[in-house]
Coordinates of N, CA and C in Angstrom, one line a residue:
X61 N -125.2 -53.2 53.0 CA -126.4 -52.6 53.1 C -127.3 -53.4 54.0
X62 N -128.1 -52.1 55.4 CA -129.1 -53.6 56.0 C -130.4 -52.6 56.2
X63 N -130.8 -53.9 56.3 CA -132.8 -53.3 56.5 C -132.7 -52.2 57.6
X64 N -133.3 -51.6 57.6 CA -133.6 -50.3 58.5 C -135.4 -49.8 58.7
X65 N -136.0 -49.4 59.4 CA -137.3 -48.8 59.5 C -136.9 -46.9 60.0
X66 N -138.0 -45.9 59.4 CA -137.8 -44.8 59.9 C -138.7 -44.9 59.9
X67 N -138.8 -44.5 62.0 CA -140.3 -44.1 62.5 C -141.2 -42.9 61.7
X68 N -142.2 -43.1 61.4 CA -143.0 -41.7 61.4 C -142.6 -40.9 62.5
X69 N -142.2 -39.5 61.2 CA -141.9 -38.5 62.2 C -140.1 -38.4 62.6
X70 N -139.6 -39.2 62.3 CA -138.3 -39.7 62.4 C -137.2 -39.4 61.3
X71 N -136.3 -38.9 61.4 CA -135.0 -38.4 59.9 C -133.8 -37.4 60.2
X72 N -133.2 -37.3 59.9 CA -132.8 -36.0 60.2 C -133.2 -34.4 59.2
X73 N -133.2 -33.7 59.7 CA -134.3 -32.6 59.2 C -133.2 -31.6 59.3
X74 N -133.3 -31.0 57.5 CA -132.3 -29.7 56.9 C -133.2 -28.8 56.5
X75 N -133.1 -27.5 56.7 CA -133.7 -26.1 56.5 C -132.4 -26.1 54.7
X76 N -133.0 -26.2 53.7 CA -131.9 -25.9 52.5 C -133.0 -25.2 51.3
X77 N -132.8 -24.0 51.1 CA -133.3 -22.9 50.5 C -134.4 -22.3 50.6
X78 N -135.2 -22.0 51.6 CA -136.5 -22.4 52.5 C -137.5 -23.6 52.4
X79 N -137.0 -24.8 52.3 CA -137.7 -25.7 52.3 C -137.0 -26.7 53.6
X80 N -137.7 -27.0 54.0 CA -137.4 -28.4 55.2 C -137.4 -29.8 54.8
X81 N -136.3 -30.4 54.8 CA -135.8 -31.6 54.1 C -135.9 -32.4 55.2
X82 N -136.4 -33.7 55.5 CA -136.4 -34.5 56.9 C -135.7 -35.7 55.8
X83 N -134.7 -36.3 56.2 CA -134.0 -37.3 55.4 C -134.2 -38.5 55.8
X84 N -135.2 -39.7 54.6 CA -135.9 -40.9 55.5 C -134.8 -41.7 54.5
X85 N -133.7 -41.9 53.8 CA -133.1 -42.9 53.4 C -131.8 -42.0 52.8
X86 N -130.4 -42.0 53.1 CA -129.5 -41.4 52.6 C -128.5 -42.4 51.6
X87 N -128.0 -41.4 50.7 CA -127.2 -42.5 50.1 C -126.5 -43.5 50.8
X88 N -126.0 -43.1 51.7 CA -125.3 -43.8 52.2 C -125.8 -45.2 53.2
X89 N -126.9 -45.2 53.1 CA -128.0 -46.1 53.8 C -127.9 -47.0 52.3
X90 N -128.1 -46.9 51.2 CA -129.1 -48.0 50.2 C -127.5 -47.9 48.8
X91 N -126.1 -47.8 49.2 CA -125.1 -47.9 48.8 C -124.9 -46.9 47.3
X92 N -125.2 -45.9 47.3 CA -125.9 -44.9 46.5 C -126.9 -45.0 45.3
X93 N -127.6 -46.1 45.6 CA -128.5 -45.9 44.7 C -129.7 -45.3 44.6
X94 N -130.2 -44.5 45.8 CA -131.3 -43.9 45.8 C -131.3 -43.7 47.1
X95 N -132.1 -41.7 47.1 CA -132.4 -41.3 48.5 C -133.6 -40.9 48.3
X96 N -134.4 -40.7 49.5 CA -135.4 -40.5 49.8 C -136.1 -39.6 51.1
X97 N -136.3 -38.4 50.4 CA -136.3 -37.8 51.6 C -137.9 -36.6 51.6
X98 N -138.6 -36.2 52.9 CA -139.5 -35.7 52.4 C -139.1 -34.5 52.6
X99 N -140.0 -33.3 52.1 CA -139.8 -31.9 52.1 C -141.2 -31.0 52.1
X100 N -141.2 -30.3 52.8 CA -142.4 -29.0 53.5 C -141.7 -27.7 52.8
X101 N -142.3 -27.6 51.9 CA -142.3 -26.1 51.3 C -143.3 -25.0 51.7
X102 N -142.7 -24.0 51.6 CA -144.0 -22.8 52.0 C -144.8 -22.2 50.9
X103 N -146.0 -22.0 51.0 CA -146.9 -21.1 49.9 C -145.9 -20.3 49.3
X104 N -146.3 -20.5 47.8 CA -145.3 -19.1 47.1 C -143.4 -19.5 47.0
X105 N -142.9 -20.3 47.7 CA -141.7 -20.9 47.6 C -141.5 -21.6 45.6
X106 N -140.3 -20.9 45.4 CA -140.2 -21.0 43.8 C -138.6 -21.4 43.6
X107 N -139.0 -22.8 43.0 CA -137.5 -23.2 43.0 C -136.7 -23.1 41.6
X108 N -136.1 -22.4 40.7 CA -135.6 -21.9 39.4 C -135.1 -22.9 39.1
X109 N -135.1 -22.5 37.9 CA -134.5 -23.5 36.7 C -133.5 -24.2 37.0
X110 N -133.0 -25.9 37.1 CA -131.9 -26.5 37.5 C -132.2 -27.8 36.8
X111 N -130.4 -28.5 37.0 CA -130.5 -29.5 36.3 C -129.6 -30.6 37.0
X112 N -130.0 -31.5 37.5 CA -129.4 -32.6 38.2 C -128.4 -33.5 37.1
X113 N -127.1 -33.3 37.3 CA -126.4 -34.2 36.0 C -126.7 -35.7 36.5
X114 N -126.9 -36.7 36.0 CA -126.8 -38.2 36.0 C -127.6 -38.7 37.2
X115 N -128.7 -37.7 37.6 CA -129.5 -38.3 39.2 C -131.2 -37.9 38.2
X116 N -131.6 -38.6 38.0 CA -133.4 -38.6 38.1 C -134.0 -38.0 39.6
X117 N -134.9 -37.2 39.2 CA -135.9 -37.0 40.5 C -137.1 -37.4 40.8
X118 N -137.5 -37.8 41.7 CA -139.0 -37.7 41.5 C -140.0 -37.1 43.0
X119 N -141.0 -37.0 42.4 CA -142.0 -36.5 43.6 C -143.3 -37.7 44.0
X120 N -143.9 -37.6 45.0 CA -144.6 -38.4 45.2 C -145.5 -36.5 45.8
X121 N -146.5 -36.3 45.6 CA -147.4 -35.0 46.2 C -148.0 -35.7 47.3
X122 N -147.7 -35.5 48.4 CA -148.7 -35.5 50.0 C -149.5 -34.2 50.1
X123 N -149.0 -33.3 50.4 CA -150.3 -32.1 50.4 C -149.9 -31.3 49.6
X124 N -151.0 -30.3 49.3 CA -150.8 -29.1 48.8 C -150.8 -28.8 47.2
X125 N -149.5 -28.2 46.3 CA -150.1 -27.7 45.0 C -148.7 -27.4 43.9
X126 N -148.3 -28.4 43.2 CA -147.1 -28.3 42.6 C -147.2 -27.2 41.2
X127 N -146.7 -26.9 41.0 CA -146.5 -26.0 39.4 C -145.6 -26.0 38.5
X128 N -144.9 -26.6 37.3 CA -144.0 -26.3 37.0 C -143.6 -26.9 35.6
X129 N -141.9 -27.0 35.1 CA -141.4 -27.5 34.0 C -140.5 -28.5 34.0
X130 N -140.7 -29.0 32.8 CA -139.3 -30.2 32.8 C -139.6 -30.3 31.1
X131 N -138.0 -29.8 31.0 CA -138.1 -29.7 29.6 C -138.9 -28.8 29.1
X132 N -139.4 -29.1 27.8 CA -140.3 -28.3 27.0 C -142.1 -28.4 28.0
X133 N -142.1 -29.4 28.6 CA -143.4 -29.8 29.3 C -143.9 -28.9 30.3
X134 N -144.9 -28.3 30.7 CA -144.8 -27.3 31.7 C -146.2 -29.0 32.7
X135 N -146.2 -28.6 33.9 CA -147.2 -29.7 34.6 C -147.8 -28.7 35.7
X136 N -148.9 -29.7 36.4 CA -149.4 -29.4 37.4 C -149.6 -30.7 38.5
X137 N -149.4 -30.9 39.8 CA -149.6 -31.7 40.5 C -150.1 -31.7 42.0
X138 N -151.3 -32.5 42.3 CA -151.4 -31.8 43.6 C -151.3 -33.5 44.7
X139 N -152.3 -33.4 45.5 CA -151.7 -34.9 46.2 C -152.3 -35.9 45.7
X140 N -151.1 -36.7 45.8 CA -151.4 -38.7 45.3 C -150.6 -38.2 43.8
X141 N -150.5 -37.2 43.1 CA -150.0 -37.0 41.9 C -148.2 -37.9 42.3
X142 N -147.6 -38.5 41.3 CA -146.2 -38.5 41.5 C -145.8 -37.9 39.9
X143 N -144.4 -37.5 39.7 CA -143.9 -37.0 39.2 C -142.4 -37.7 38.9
X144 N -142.0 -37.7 37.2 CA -140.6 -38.0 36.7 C -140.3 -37.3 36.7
X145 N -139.0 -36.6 36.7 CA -138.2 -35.9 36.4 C -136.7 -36.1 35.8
X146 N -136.2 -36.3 34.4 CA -135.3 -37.3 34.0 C -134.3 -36.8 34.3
X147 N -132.9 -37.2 34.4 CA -131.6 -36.8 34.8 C -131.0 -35.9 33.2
X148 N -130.7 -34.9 33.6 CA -129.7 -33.9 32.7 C -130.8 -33.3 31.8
X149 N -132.1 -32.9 31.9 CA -133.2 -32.0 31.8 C -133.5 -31.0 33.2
X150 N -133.5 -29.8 32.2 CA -134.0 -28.4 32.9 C -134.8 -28.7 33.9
X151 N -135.1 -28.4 34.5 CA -136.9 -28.7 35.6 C -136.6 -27.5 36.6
X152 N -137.9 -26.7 36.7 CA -138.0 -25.6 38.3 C -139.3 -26.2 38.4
X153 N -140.0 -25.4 39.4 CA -141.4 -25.4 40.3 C -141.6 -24.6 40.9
X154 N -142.9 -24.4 41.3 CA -143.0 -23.5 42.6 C -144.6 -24.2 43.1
X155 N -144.6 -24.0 44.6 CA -145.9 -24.3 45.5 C -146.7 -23.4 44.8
X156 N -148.2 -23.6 44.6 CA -148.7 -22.9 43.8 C -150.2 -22.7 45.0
X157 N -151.3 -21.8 45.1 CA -152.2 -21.6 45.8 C -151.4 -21.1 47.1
X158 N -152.4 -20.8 48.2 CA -152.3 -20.3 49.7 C -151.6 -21.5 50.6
X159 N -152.0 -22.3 50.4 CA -151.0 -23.6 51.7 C -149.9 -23.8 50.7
X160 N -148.7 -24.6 52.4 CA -147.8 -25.5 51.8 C -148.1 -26.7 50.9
X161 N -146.8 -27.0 50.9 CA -147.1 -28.4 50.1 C -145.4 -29.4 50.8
X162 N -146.0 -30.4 50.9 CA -145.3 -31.3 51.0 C -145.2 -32.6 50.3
X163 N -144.3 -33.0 50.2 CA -143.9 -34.2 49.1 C -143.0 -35.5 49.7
X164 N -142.9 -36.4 49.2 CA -141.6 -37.5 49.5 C -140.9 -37.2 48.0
X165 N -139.6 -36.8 48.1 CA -138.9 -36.6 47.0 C -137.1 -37.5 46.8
X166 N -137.6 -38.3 45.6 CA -136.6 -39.4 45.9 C -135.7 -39.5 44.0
X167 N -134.5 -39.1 44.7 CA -133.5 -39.7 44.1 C -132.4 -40.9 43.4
X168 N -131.7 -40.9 42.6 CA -131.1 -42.1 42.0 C -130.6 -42.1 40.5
X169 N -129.2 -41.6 40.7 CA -128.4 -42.4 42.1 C -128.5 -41.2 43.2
X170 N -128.4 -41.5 44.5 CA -128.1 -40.9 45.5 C -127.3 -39.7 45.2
X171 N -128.0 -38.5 45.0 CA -126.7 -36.8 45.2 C -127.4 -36.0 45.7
X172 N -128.4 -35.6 45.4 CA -129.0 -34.4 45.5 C -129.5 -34.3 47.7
X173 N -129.4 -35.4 48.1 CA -129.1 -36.0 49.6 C -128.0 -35.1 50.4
X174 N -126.9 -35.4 49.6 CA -125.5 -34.9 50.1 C -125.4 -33.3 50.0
X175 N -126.2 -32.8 48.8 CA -126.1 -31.1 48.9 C -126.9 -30.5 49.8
X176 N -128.2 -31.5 50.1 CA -128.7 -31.0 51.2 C -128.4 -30.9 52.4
X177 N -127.8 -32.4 52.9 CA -127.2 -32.1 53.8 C -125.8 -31.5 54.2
X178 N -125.3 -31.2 53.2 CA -123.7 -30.6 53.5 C -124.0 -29.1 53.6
X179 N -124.9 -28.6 53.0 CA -125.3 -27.0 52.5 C -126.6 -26.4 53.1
X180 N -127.3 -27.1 53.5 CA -128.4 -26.9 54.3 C -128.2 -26.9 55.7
X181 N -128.9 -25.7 56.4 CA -129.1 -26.1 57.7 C -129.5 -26.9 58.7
X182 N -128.8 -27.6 59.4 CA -129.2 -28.7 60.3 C -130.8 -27.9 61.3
X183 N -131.6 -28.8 61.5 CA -132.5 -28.3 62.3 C -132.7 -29.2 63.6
X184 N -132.3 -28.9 64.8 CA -133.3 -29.7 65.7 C -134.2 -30.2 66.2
X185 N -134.4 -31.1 66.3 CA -135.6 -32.5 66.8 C -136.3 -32.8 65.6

């Protein structure tokens, strides 16, 4: 594993269930212990009920308007908010209000990286 910098603005960038995934740290970068990648969702984008087996998630809110559950817990988050999400619990969301919302959303161990990029569409520049 070696030090790396990602310029602002710099990642590779996946279109994966209408959300835009720009990937600033891949498993395979930090030996799968954690990825980190940001994502631009659109107003009204609603992500259903799912469950990451043996990967934690989390959010870090940059703009916009989170909504949602984990577990029995339902939340709200909007920016500077971060967010747990524990590994092998329920959790969905949806962007909530008129704007997007963007987040840095980071994993560990490293998976949820690989479905985006294997299953998601590549985007240029």
């Amino acid at each position: 594993m070696s030090f790396f910098v990602r310029p602002a603005g710099s990642g590779d960038r996946y279109d994966f269930d209408g959300t835009t995934f720009t990937v600033k740290a891949e498993g395979g970068d930090t030996e799968g212990r954690v990825a980190v990648m940001e994502q631009e969702a659109p107003a009204g984008l609603t992500v259903p009920a799912h469950t990451h087996e043996g990967e934690d998630e989390m959010f870090y809110v940059l703009e916009g308007e989170l909504a949602g559950f984990c577990g029995d817990e339902r939340w709200t988050a909007s920016a500077g908010a971060f967010l747990f999400l524990p590994r092998d619990v329920e959790h969905g969301f949806e962007v909530v209000g008129d704007t997007p919302a963007r987040a840095l959303t980071i994993v560990g161990p490293a998976r949820f990286d690989a479905l985006v990029m294997s299953q998601g569409r590549r985007l240029d520049g």
